[in-house]
Structure formats: C-alpha cells, structure tokens
Amino acid sequence: MIRRQNQEDKMNYQRFFEDAIDQLHAERRYRIFADIERIVGRFPRAIWRANGRTEEITIWCSNDYLGMGQHPAVIAAMQQAAGGMGTGAGGTRNISGNNHPLVELEQELAQLHGKEAGLVFTSGFISNEAAISTIGRLLPNCLIISDELNHASMIEGVRRSGAEKKIFRHNDVAHLESILQAAGRDRAKLIVFESVYSMDGDIAPIAEIADLAEKYNAMTYIDEVHAVGMYGPHGGGITEREGLAHRIDVIEGTLAKAFGTLGGYITGRQSVIDAVRSYAPGFIFTTALPPAVAAAATAAIRHLKSSHVERDAQKRQAARTKQVLSDAGLPVMETPTHIVPVLVGDPELCKMASDRLLGVHGIYIQPINYPTVPRGTERLRITPTPFHSDALIEDLRDALVETWNALGISWGGEERPAVAENDRVVPLLVPKSGG
Ligand SMILES: *Cc1c(COP(=O)(O)O)cnc(C)c1O
C-alpha cells in the first residue's frame, strides 16, 4: 500500500513517488532495462554495459524477429532518405509533415493486406489506441467485444472510446457468440482481437470469428503485430496465410518488429481509414514519421514480400529451439508459432534466472512477469530468429539447464530425461523438483 499522508503533513511529493516505486520492488515488479548496443552484421550478438563493465552477449528476446533491422537494403534505404531528405518530418501530417516516403509506405501497406487504404502512426501502440478509440467513439452506441488477452494498447483504445465493452474468454468463440447474440444484430459491434498472441504464442480462430461477425453484423479489428512479415506468402500475416484478409474490416500491424524499424499502421476500407485519419487526436496532433524511417520500413516490407529465406529460416530455428530445449527436459510451453515460452512459474525465480543467464552465460532473455502474464505463469519468452544458429541454440540449452539446476526451478512435473547420446555433454547436476 502507498502510505497515506498525515492530515497535518504537507504533501511530500518525493516520498509519494519513492513509495510507489518501493511497492513495485516489494511485488518483484520493478523493471530494469539492460543497456545494450546491437552490432550490425553480427545479430543477435550485442554489447552489454553494466556496473562499468562491457561484455558481448547473445540476445534471445528480440522482436526484430527476422533481423531486418540490420538488413543491408533497409539500412541503405534509411541512410539514403536521411541523406537526401534530412532527419525529421518537420511537422504533423496536416502541417508540412506529409513526406513522400510515408505516402508510399501507406500504399505499400494497403497492398500488402489487400485493402483500399492504409494509415501510419508513430507506433503500433498508438495505432491501436487511436484507431480503436476513434472507431468505438464514432459508431453510435457501440459495443466493443474484446479478447481477454488483448495487448495493453488495445485495452487503452477500448477504454478511451468511452464505449461499453464486453470481454470474451481467450479464443473462445462460443463465449463470443453468446455476447454477440445478447447484443443483437442491430446494435453496432466491434470485435477486437489479435492473430498471434505474443506471450503464449497461440493463434486466434480467425475464420470462426469472421463467420460470427457476418452472422451478427459486427465489425472486426485484428492486431497482426506478431505475424506481419513472418506469415503468409508475402508476409501479410496469418490473415494472408489463411486467405482471410478480405473478411476482416481492419488489419493493424507494426513496423517495429519483423519489419525492423518503427511505427504502426491500420489498413481497411477507404471510409474507415479516412474517418480515423480525420478524427483521431493520436494521429492528428503529432509529428509524422521521419522520411528515413518510412523509407526503411518500405524497403523491409518489399524485401519480405518476395523473399522467403528469412521466414523459412526463422521457422526452422524456432522449431529446432523448441525441440532442443524440450529434449533437455525444459518446460517449453507448446505453441504453433515462432514464440518459445519456457515456464518458470515464480516471479522471483524468473528474475533470478534472467539475471543468471545474462551475468553468467552472456544470454539475454528478459523475464516476463505479472502484469504482462498472469501470476504463477511467469516465464522466459524466447524468440529465435534466422540468425540464431544451431550452435547458439545448443549454448542456450546448456545455459538454461545450468540455470534451472542452480536455482532449483521446476522442470514441469516429469523427471528430467537423460541426455540423448548425440547431444553435447553438459555438466549435469541432479535436478531439484518444485519451484
Ligand atoms: C508490441 C505490440 C504492439 C505495439 O507495437 P509497437 O510498434 O511496439 O508500439 C501492439 N500490439 C501487440 C500485440 C504488441 O505486442
């Protein structure tokens, strides 16, 4: 609890903020950011600075899923645009900031998702917050129906819309249908959900949700942030892979993950996009993305439209990571995607495991604790990329096994299997149970 002031005390501002921070420490929720410097050409290797020391580490939790942040074509596009057009955009979209690379980027995005129009925001977070809140506010008496595991940016959009909201159980179409049915066909309804859920790595039943939306005349909004660039023959996400893009009203994505740059966007029918463009304060009253960022994003999207190499290699290395860690007995949570969560189940141990991996093994995996995931499901979230070689995967396995043993983290019920003969020999300690 944050301490209350005595009535006769003056407000002690400093004490108030210190107490707020102390509370996070007490709950093991205080966040510490690693000071890292990525190295072009050597991804996922990076320099880590801590306590006056400098060390080389391997990043295993990057959302630069395909390494496009270091792709020569993307870097060249950014350098060229900055060299030719300068650094900042110089204004909002309305007041001199509407630079040509940004206009091109929006056309590229609309085409990627087979939509009439696209609109770029300064981040994926802002795109969700601004688009959902604006659509929900414009539609009369709108009911927003939201998956319970939606990202914070979507929750913020729902809140800011001022619309009534109902939460449906994660990926539960029967529950979703009961809410739609109760609302009736005539009421305006917006279903908001994600394609790939980034913490559990599972995928929404998009076709079934689209069926329900049709049946009950609801509008659909999907967040494809963790899928664009990586799924579908042109990187158009899960909706492209499953041939469903035309059945979803608004497809949202980020330029900051698989596309390796910065910014967020929505695509959809001209009328919806134009309405958000015209009514969303989070779009209108902020400076446009710089031309260099827009040009780099377009280069990444265009590259991934035609190149399968990155997608294929990422799939292979993700599958291999899951296999190698599972074979070592680590509690890998099963996913049908590139995301590899390993369950720790305790916030303190999760933080300690992350600290040990970095300090002892030079492996950087940020701990994922409450409120990002439910208490008791604290985890290490591993994101293999095309650049995590088989040798790096083996190093990761060895480091995790050593850490699980050293800290006595649960192996997930079953006894740890013996190391396979063709595996590298690792110094094994007797695994402890519980955690
Ligand atoms: C990361 C993320 C966002 C925000 O995207 P940014 O471009 O990083 O702001 C939105 N939705 C989901 C599901 C995300 O994981």
Coordinates of C-alpha atoms and ligand atoms in Angstrom, one line a residue, residues 63 122-126 128 151 153-154 194 196 198 223 225-226 252-257 262-264, ligand 1:
N63 CA 11.2 -8.7 -31.6
T122 CA 4.2 6.7 -34.8
S123 CA 3.9 3.3 -33.1
G124 CA 1.9 0.1 -33.0
F125 CA 0.7 1.1 -29.6
I126 CA -0.6 4.5 -30.9
N128 CA -4.3 0.5 -31.6
H151 CA -2.5 -6.2 -25.7
S153 CA -2.6 -0.8 -26.4
M154 CA -5.9 -2.3 -27.5
E194 CA -5.1 -10.5 -32.2
V196 CA -0.7 -14.3 -32.8
S198 CA 2.7 -12.8 -28.2
D223 CA -3.9 -6.9 -34.4
V225 CA 1.7 -7.2 -34.9
H226 CA 3.4 -10.5 -34.2
E252 CA -3.4 -3.5 -37.7
G253 CA 0.3 -4.1 -37.6
T254 CA 3.7 -2.7 -36.5
L255 CA 6.8 -1.7 -38.5
A256 CA 8.9 -2.2 -35.4
K257 CA 9.0 -6.0 -35.1
L262 CA 9.5 2.0 -36.1
G263 CA 5.8 2.9 -36.5
G264 CA 2.4 1.3 -36.5
Ligands
LIG1 C1 4.3 -4.7 -29.5 C2 2.9 -4.7 -29.6 C3 2.1 -3.6 -30.0 C4 2.8 -2.2 -30.1 O1 3.6 -2.1 -31.2 P1 4.8 -1.0 -31.1 O2 5.0 -0.8 -32.5 O3 5.9 -1.7 -30.4 O4 4.2 0.2 -30.4 C5 0.8 -3.7 -30.3 N1 0.2 -4.9 -30.2 C6 0.8 -6.0 -29.7 C7 0.1 -7.3 -29.6 C8 2.2 -5.9 -29.4 O5 2.8 -7.0 -28.9

